[in-house]
Tab-separated table of C-alpha atoms in Angstrom:
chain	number	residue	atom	x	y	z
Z	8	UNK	CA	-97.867	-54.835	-100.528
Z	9	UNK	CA	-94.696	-52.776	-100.513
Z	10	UNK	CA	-93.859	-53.748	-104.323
Z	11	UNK	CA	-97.356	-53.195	-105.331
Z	12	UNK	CA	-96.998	-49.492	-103.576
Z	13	UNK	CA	-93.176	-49.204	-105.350
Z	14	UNK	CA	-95.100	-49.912	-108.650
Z	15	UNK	CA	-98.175	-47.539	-108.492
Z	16	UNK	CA	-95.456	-44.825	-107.498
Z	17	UNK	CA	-93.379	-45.740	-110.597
Z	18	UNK	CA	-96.477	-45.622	-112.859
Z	19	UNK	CA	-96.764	-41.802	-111.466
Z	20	UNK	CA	-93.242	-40.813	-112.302
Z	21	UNK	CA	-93.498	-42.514	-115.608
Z	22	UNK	CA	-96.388	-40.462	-116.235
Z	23	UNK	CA	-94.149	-37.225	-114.673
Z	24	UNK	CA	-92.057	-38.366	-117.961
Z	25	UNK	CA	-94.528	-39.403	-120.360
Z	26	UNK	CA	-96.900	-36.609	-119.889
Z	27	UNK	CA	-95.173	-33.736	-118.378
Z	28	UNK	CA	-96.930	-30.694	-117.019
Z	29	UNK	CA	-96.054	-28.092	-114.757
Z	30	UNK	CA	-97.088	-27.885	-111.299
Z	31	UNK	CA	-99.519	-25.055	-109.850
Z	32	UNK	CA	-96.617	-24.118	-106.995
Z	33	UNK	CA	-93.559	-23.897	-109.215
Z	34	UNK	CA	-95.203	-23.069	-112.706
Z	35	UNK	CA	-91.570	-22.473	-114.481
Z	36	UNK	CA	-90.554	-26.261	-114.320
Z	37	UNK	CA	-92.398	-28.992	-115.515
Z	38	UNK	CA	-91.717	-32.547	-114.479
Z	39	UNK	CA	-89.998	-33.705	-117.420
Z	40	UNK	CA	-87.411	-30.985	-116.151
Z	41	UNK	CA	-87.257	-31.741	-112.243
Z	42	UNK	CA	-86.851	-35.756	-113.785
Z	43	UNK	CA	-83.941	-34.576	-116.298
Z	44	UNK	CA	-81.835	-33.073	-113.525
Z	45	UNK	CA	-82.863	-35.832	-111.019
Z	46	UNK	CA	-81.521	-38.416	-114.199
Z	47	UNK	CA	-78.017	-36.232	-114.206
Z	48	UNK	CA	-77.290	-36.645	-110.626
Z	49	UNK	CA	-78.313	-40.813	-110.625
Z	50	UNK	CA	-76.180	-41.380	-113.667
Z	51	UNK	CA	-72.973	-39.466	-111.543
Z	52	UNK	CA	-73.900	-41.369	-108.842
Z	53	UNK	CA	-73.595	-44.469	-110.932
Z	54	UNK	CA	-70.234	-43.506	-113.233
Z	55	UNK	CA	-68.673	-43.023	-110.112
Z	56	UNK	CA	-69.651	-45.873	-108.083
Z	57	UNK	CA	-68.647	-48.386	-111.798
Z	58	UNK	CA	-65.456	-45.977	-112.131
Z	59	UNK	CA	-66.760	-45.522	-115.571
Z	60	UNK	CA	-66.576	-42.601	-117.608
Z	61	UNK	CA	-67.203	-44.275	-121.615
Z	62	UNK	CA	-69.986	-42.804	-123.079
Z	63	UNK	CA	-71.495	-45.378	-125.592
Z	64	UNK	CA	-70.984	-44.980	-128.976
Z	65	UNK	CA	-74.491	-45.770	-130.206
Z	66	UNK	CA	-75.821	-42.735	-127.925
Z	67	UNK	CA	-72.805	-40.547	-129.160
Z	68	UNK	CA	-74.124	-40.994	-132.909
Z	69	UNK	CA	-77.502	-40.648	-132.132
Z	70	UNK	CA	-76.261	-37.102	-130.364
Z	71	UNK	CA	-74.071	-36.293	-133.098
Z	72	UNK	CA	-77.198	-36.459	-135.510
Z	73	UNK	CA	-79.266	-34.373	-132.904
Z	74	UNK	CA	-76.528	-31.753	-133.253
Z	75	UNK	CA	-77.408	-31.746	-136.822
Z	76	UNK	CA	-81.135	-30.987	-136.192
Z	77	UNK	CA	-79.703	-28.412	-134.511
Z	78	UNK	CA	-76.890	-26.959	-136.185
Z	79	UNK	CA	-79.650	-26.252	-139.022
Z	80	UNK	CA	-82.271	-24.623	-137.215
Z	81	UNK	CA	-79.280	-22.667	-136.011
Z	82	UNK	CA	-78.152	-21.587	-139.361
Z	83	UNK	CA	-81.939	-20.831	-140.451
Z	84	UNK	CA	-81.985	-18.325	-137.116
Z	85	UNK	CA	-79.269	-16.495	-137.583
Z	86	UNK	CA	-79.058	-16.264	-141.816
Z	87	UNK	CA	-82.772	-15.087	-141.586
Z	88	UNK	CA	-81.963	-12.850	-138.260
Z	89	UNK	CA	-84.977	-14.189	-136.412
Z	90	UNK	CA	-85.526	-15.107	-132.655
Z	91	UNK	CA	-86.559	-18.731	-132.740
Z	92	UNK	CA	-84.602	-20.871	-131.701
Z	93	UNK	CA	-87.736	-23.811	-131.131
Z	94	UNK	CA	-85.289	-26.518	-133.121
Z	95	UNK	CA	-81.723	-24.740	-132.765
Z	96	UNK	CA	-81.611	-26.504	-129.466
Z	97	UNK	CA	-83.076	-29.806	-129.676
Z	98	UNK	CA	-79.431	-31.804	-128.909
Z	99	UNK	CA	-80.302	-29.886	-124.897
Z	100	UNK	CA	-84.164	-31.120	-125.837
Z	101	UNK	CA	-82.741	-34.902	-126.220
Z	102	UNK	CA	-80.670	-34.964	-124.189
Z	103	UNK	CA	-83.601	-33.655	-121.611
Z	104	UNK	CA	-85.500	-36.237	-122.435
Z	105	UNK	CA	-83.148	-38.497	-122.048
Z	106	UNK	CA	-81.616	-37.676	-118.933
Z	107	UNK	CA	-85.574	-37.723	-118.024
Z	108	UNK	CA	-86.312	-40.752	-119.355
Z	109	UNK	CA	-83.179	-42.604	-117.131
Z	110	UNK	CA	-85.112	-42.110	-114.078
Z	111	UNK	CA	-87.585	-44.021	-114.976
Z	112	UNK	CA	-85.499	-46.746	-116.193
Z	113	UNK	CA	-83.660	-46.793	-112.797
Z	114	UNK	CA	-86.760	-46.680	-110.874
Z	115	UNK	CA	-87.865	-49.692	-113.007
Z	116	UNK	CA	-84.890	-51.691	-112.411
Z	117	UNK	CA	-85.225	-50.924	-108.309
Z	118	UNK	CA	-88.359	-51.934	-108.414
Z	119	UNK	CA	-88.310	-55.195	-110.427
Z	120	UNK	CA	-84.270	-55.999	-110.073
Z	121	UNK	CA	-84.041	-55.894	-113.741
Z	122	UNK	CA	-85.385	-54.035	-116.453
Z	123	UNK	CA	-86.458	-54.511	-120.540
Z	124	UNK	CA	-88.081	-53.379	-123.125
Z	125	UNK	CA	-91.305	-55.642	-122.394
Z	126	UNK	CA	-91.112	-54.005	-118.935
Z	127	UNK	CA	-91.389	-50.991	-119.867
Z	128	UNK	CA	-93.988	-51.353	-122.979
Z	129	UNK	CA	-96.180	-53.225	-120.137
Z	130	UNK	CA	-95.620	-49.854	-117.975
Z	131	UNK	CA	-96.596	-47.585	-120.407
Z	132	UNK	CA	-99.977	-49.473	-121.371
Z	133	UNK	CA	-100.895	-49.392	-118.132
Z	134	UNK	CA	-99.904	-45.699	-117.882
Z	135	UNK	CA	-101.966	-44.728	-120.860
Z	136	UNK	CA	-105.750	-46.778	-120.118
Z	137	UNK	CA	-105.110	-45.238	-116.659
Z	138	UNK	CA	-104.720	-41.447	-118.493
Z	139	UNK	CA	-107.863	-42.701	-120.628
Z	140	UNK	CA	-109.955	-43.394	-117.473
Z	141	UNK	CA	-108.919	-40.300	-115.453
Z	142	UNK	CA	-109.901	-38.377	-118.474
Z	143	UNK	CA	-113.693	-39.601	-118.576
Z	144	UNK	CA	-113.782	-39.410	-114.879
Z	145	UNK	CA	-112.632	-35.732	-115.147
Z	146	UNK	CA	-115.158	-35.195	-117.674
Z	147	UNK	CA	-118.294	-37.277	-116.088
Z	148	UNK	CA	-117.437	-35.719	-112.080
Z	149	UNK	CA	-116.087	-32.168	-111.792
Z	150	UNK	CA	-114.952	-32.851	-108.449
Z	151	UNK	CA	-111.901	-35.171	-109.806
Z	152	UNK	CA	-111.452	-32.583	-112.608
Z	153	UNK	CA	-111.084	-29.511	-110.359
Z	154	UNK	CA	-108.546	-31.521	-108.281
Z	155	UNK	CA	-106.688	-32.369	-110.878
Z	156	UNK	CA	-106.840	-28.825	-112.949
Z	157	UNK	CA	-105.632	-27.088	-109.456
Z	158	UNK	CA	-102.632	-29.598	-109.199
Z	159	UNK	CA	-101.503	-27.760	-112.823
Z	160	UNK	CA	-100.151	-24.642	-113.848
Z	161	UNK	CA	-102.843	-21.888	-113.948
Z	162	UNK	CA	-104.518	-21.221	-117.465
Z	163	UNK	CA	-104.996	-25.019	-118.386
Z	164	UNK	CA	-108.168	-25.257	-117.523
Z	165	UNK	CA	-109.228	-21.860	-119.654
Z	166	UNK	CA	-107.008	-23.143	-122.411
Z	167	UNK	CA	-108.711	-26.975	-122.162
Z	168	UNK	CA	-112.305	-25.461	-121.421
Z	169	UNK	CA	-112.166	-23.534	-124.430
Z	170	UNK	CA	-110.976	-26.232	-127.067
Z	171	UNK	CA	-114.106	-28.684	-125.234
Z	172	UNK	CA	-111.827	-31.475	-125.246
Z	173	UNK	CA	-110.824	-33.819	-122.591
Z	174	UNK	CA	-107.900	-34.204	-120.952
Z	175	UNK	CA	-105.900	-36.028	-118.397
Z	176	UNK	CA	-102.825	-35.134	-115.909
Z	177	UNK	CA	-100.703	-33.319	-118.475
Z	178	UNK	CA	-102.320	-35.998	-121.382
Z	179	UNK	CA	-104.333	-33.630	-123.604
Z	180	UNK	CA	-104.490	-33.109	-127.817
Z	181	UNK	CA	-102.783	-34.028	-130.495
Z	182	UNK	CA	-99.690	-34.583	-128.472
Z	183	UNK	CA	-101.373	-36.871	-126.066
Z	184	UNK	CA	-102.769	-38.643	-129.239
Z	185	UNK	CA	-99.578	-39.353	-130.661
Z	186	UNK	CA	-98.192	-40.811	-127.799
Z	187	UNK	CA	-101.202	-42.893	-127.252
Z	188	UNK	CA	-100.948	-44.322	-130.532
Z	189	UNK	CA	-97.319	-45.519	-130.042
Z	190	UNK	CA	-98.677	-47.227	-127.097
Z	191	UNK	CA	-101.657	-49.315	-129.141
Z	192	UNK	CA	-98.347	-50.337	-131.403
Z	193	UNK	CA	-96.957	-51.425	-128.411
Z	194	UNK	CA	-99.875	-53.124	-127.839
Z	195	UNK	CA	-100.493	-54.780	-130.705
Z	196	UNK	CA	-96.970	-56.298	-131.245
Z	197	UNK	CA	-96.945	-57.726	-127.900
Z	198	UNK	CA	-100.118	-59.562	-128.570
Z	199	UNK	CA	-98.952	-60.809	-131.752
Z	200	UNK	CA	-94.864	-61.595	-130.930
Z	201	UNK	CA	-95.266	-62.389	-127.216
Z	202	UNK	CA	-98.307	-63.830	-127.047
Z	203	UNK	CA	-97.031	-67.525	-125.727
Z	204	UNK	CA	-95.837	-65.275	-122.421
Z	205	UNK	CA	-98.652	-62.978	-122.145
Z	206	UNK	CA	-101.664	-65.320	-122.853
Z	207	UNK	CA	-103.265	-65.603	-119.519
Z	208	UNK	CA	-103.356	-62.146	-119.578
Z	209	UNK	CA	-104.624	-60.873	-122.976
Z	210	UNK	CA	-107.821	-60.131	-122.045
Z	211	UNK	CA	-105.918	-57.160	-120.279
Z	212	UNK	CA	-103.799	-56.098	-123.221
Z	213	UNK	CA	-107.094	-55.892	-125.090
Z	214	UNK	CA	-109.264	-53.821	-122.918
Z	215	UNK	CA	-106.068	-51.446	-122.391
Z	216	UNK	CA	-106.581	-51.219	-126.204
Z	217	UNK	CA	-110.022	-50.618	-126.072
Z	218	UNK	CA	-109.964	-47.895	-124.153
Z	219	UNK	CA	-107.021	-45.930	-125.051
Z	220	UNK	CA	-108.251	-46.242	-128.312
Z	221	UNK	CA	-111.832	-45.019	-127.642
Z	222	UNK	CA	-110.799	-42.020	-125.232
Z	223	UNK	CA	-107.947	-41.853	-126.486
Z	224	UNK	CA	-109.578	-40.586	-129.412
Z	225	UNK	CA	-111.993	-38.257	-127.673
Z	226	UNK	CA	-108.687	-36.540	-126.253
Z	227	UNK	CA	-107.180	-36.335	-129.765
Z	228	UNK	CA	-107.850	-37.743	-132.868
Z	229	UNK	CA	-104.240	-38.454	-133.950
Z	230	UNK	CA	-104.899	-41.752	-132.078
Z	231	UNK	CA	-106.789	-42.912	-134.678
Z	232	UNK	CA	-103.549	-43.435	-136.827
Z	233	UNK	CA	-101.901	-45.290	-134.266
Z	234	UNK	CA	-104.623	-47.756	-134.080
Z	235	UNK	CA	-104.718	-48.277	-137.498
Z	236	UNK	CA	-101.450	-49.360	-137.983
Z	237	UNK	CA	-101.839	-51.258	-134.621
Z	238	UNK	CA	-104.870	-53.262	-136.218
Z	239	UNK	CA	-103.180	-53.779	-139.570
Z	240	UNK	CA	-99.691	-55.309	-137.980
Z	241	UNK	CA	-102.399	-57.133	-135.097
Z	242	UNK	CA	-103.959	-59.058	-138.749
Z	243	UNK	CA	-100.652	-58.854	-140.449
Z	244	UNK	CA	-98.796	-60.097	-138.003
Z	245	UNK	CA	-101.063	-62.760	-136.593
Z	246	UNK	CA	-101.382	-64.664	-140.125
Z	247	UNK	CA	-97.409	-64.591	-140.007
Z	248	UNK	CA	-96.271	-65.047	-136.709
Z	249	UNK	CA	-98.313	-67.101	-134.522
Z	250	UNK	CA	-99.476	-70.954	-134.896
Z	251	UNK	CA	-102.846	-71.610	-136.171
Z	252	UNK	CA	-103.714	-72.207	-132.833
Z	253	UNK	CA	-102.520	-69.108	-131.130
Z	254	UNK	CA	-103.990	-66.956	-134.228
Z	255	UNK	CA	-107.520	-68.996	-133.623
Z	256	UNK	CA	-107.349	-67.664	-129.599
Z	257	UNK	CA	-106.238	-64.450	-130.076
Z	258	UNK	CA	-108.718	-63.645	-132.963
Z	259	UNK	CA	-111.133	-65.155	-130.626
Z	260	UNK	CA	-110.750	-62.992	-127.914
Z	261	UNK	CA	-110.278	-59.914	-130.294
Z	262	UNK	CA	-113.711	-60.778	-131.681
Z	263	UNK	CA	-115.415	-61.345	-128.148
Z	264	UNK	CA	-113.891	-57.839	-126.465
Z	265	UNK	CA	-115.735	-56.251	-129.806
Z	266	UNK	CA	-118.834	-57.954	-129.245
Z	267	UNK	CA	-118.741	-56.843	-125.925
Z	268	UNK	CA	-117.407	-53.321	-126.239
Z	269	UNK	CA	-119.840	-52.575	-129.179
Z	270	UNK	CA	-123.089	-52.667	-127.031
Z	271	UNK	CA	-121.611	-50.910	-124.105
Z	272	UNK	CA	-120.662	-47.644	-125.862
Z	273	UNK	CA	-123.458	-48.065	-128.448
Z	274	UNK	CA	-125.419	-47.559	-124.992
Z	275	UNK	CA	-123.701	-45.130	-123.647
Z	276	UNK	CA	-123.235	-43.058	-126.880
Z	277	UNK	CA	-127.522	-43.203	-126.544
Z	278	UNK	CA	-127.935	-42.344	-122.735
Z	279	UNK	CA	-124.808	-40.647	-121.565
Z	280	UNK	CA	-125.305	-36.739	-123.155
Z	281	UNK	CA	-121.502	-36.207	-122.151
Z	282	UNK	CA	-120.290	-39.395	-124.132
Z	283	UNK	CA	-122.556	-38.628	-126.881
Z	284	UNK	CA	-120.789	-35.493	-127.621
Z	285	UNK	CA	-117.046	-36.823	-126.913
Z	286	UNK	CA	-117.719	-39.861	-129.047
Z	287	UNK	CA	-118.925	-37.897	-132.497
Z	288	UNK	CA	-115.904	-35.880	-131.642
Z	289	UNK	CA	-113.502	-39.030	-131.646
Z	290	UNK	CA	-114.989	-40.689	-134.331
Z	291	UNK	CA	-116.648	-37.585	-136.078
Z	292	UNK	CA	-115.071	-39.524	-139.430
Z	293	UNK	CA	-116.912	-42.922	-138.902
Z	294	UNK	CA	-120.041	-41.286	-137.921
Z	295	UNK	CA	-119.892	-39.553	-141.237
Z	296	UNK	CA	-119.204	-42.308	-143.163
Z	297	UNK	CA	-122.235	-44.212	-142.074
Z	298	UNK	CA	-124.454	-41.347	-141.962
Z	299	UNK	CA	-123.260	-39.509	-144.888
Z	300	UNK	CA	-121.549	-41.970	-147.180
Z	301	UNK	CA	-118.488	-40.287	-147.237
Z	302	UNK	CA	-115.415	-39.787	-144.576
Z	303	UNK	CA	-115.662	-35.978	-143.888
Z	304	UNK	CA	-114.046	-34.237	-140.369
Z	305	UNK	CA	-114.348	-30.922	-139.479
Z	306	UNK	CA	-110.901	-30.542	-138.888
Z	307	UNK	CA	-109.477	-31.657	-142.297
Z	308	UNK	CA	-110.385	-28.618	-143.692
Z	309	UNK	CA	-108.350	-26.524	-141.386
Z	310	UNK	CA	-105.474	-29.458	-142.314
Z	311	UNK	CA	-106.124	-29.485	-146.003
Z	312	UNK	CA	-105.410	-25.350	-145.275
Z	313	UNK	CA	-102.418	-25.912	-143.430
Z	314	UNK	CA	-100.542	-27.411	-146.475
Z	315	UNK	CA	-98.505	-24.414	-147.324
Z	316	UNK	CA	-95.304	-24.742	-149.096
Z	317	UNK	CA	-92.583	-22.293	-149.665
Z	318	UNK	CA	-92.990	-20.196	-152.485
Z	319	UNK	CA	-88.959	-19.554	-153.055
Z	320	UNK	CA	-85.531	-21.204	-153.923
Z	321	UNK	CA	-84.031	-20.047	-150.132
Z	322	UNK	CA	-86.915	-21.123	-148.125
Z	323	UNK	CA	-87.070	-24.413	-149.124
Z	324	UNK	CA	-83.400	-24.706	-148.868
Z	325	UNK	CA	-83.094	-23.432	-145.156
Z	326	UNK	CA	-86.419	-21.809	-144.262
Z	327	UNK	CA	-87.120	-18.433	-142.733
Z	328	UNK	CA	-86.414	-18.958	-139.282
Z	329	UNK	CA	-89.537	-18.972	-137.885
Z	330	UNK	CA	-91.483	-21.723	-136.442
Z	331	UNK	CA	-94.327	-20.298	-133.649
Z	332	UNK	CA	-95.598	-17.014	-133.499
Z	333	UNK	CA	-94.302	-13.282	-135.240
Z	334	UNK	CA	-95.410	-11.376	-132.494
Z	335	UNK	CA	-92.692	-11.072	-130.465
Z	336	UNK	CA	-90.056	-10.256	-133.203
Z	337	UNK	CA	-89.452	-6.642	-133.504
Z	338	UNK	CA	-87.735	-6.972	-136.505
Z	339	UNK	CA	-90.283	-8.646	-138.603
Z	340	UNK	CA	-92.045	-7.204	-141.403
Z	341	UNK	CA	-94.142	-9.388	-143.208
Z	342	UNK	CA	-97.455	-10.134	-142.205
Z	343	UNK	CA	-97.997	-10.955	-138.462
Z	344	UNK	CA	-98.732	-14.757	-137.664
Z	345	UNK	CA	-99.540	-15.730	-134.253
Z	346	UNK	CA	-99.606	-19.125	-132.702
Z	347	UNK	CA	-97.865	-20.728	-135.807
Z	348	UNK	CA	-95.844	-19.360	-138.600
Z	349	UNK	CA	-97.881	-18.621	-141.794
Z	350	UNK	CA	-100.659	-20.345	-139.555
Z	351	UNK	CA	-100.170	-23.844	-140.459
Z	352	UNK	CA	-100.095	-26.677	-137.806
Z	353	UNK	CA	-98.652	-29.391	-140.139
Z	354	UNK	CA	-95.638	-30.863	-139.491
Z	355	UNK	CA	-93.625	-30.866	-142.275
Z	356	UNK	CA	-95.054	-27.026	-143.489
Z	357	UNK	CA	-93.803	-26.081	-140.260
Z	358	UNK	CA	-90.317	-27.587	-140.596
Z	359	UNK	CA	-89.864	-26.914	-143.860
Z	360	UNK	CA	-90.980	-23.053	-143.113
Z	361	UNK	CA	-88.469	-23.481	-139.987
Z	362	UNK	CA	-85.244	-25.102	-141.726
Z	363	UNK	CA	-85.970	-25.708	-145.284
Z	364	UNK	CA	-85.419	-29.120	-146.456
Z	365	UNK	CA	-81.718	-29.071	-144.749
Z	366	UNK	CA	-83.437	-29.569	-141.763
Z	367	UNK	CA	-86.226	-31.231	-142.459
Z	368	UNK	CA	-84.103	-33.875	-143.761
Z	369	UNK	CA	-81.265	-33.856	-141.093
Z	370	UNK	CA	-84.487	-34.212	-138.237
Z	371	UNK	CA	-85.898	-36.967	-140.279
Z	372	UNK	CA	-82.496	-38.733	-140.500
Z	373	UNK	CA	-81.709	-38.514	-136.980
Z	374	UNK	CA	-85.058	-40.654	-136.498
Z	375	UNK	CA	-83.991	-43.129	-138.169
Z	376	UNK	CA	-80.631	-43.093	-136.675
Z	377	UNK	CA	-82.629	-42.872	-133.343
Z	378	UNK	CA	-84.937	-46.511	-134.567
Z	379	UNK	CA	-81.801	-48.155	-136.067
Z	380	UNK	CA	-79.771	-48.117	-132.776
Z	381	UNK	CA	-83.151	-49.526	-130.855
Z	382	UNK	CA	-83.418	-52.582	-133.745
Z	383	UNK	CA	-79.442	-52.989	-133.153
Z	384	UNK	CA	-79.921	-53.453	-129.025
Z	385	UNK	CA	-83.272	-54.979	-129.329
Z	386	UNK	CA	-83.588	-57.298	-132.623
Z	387	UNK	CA	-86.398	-59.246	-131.485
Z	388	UNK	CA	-88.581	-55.373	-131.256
Z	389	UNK	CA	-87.822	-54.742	-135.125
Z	390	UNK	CA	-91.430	-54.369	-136.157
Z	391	UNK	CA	-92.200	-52.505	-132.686
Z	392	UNK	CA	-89.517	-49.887	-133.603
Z	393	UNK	CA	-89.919	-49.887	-137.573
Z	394	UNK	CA	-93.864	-48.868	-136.837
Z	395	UNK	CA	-92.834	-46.418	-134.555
Z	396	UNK	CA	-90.841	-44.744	-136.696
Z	397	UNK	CA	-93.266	-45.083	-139.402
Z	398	UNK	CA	-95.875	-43.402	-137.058
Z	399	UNK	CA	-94.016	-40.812	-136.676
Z	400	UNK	CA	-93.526	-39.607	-139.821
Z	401	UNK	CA	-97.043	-40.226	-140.534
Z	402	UNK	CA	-97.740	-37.939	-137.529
Z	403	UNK	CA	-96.179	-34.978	-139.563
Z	404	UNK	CA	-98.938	-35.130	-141.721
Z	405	UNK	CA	-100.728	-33.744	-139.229
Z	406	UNK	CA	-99.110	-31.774	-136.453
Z	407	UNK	CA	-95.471	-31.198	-135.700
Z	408	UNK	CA	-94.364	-33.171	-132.945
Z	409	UNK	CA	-92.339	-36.011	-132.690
Z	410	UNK	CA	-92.616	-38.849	-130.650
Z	411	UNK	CA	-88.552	-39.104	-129.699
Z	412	UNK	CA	-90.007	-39.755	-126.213
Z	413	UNK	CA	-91.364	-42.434	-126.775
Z	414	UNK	CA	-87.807	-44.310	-128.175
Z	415	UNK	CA	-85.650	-42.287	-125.296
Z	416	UNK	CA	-86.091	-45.056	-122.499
Z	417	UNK	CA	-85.206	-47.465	-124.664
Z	418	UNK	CA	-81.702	-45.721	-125.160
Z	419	UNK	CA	-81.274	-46.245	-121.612
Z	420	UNK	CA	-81.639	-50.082	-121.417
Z	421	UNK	CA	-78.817	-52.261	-121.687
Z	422	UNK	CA	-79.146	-54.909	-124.557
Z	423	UNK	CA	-76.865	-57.263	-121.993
Z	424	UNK	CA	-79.679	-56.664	-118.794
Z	425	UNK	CA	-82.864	-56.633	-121.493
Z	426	UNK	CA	-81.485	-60.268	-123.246
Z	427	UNK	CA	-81.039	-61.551	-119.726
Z	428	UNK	CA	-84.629	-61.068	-118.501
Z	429	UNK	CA	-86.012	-62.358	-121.600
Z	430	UNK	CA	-83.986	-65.657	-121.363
Z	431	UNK	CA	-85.820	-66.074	-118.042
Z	432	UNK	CA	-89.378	-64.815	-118.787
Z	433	UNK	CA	-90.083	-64.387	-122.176
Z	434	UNK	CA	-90.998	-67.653	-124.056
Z	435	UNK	CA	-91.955	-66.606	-126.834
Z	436	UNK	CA	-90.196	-64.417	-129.577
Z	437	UNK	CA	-90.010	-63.544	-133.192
């Protein structure tokens, strides 16, 4: 009972990590701090107890490239003489998450004696469908979702109320939907590499991807590129990688959970007037390609808008500096912007508007620094890490925020520790 208490309580902090927010009583931290600064002192506490004081050189590299990011967001600031430093400090922003992301490693290796990367993938599924189900109970019993709005920061529930979208503990938007799609990769190329050590449970793996990528989708529709690269590596990779017989039982259950999920939220869509309205918003694409013969979201106008470009030699080279909102600069002159600079929300306008292609290159570099290192501790995890990667860039189409997060616990696992466990448990491995 006690390690089935230990792990509910490290599903929490994970999600403290994963999802950060900021608590109602102390609004000017959010967890993802408190955890960073909780990391600093465990590592200490470690150094000094291993009298070791080598930093690795893999992490050093991947710093070094972070410095980069944020040596040219610097430059853009103070060339253009503009306030916004959103990307000057990123290196303090890794290193953050990082330091964050080391607390839940440690917790994970306390809890189980060991930790690995198929430890913590398993962790963060879990983490996710349980997001996905807190959000439809928020939205289906206003009881849960007024306890759960007065455990965060004041204002979320305006600012969530007024988008109509739902949301979880700190899960909510496009930045929820990117990270839930990293999670259905996770999914899928467990099912496919691992499937000789997870087959009594893959029933599990595929109703976790179910419904992540169902509500996941109602919270934010960036999920939906997740699961399609999830689905095309699932048939990909099962024609590949597995025996005939392990593709025939996979495909098998893939093709009963659909049978079964089908009917249920065809019913649901019909009777529940709540679902109804979240599920033309998650899938307001589908629903428009049956109905209307062609793929056509509200929402891809505003996108198709947000593909600005510079218009000039510098500010393609190192941007103008500016990266959120005009308002607050007293200095500028040009025409006001508020939320985001020349109001586009897509990634690569924004970075290129920020830090010109200097940047925008350096920031995509240090990604790929960031997914070579996790190939080089982890071989077996290639494809995991290459779709990752290639998720995140896709992201950028879209919105601006990377999924770094996502690859920082990995950092923090030994390739020595993760080998060992699979040697023991993991039969199965490509």
């Amino acid at each position: 009972m006690k390690k089935y208490i230990l792990i509910v309580f490290t599903i929490i902090i994970t999600s403290f990590y994963f999802f950060p927010f900021n608590f109602r009583f102390l609004p000017t931290v959010n967890t993802k701090m408190g955890m960073a600064a909780l990391g600093l002192v465990i590592l200490a506490v470690q150094l000094a107890r291993n009298r070791n004081t080598q930093i690795n050189k893999d992490f050093f590299f991947v710093s070094l490239f972070a410095a980069f990011v944020s040596l040219a967001g610097l430059f853009s600031v103070v060339y253009n003489n503009t306030a916004d430093y959103a990307y000057a400090s990123y290196i303090v922003s890794m290193w953050v998450w990082v330091s964050a992301a080391y607390v839940v490693v440690s917790l994970i290796r306390y809890v189980h004696g060991t930790v690995s990367v198929y430890l913590l993938c398993n962790y963060l599924i879990v983490l996710c469908a349980a997001q996905c189900i807190l959000a439809l109970t928020m939205d289906l019993n206003e009881s849960v979702q007024q306890f759960i709005y007065s455990i965060q920061e004041e204002g979320v529930e305006e600012f969530l109320e007024k988008k109509n979208r739902l949301s979880g503990l700190g899960a909510g938007l496009d930045i929820a939907g990117s990270r839930f799609s990293a999670i259905l990769v996770m999914i899928s190329f467990l099912c496919v590499n691992y499937i000789k050590n997870i087959k009594k449970y893959l029933f599990l793996y595929m109703l976790a991807f179910v419904i992540i990528a169902v509500i996941g989708n109602m919270i934010g529709r960036t999920t939906t590129v997740g699961m399609l690269i999830a689905i095309a590596y699932f048939i990909i990779g099962s024609i590949f990688f597995m025996s005939k017989e392990d593709r025939s039982y996979v495909w098998s259950w893939g093709v009963g959970i659909l049978m079964i999920a089908v009917p249920v939220f065809v019913y649901l869509y019909n009777n529940v007037p709540a679902l109804y309205e979240n599920l033309r918003f998650g899938f307001e694409g589908f629903f428009s390609l049956v109905e209307k013969g062609r793929w056509e979201v509200h929402s891809n106008e505003m996108l198709k808008e947000g593909y600005i470009f510079p218009d000039n030699p510098k500010t393609w080279l190192i941007g103008d500096g500016y990266f959120g909102s005009t308002f607050n600069d007293p200095y500028y002159t040009g025409v006001d912007w508020g939320g985001f600079y020349k109001g586009s929300d897509v990634g690569y306008s924004r970075f290129l508007f920020y830090f010109g292609i200097l940047g925008l290159g350096a920031f995509s570099i240090f990604m790929l620094k960031v997914c070579q290192v996790c190939i080089k501790h982890f071989h077996a995890y290639r494809f995991m890490f290459l779709m990752l990667v290639a998720l995140n860039f896709l992201v950028w189409l879209k919105v601006s925020t990377d999924i770094f997060l996502v690859f920082a616990p990995f950092l923090c696992i030994s390739p020595e520790e993760n080998d060992a466990f699979e040697e023991r448990v993991v039969l199965n491995k490509v």
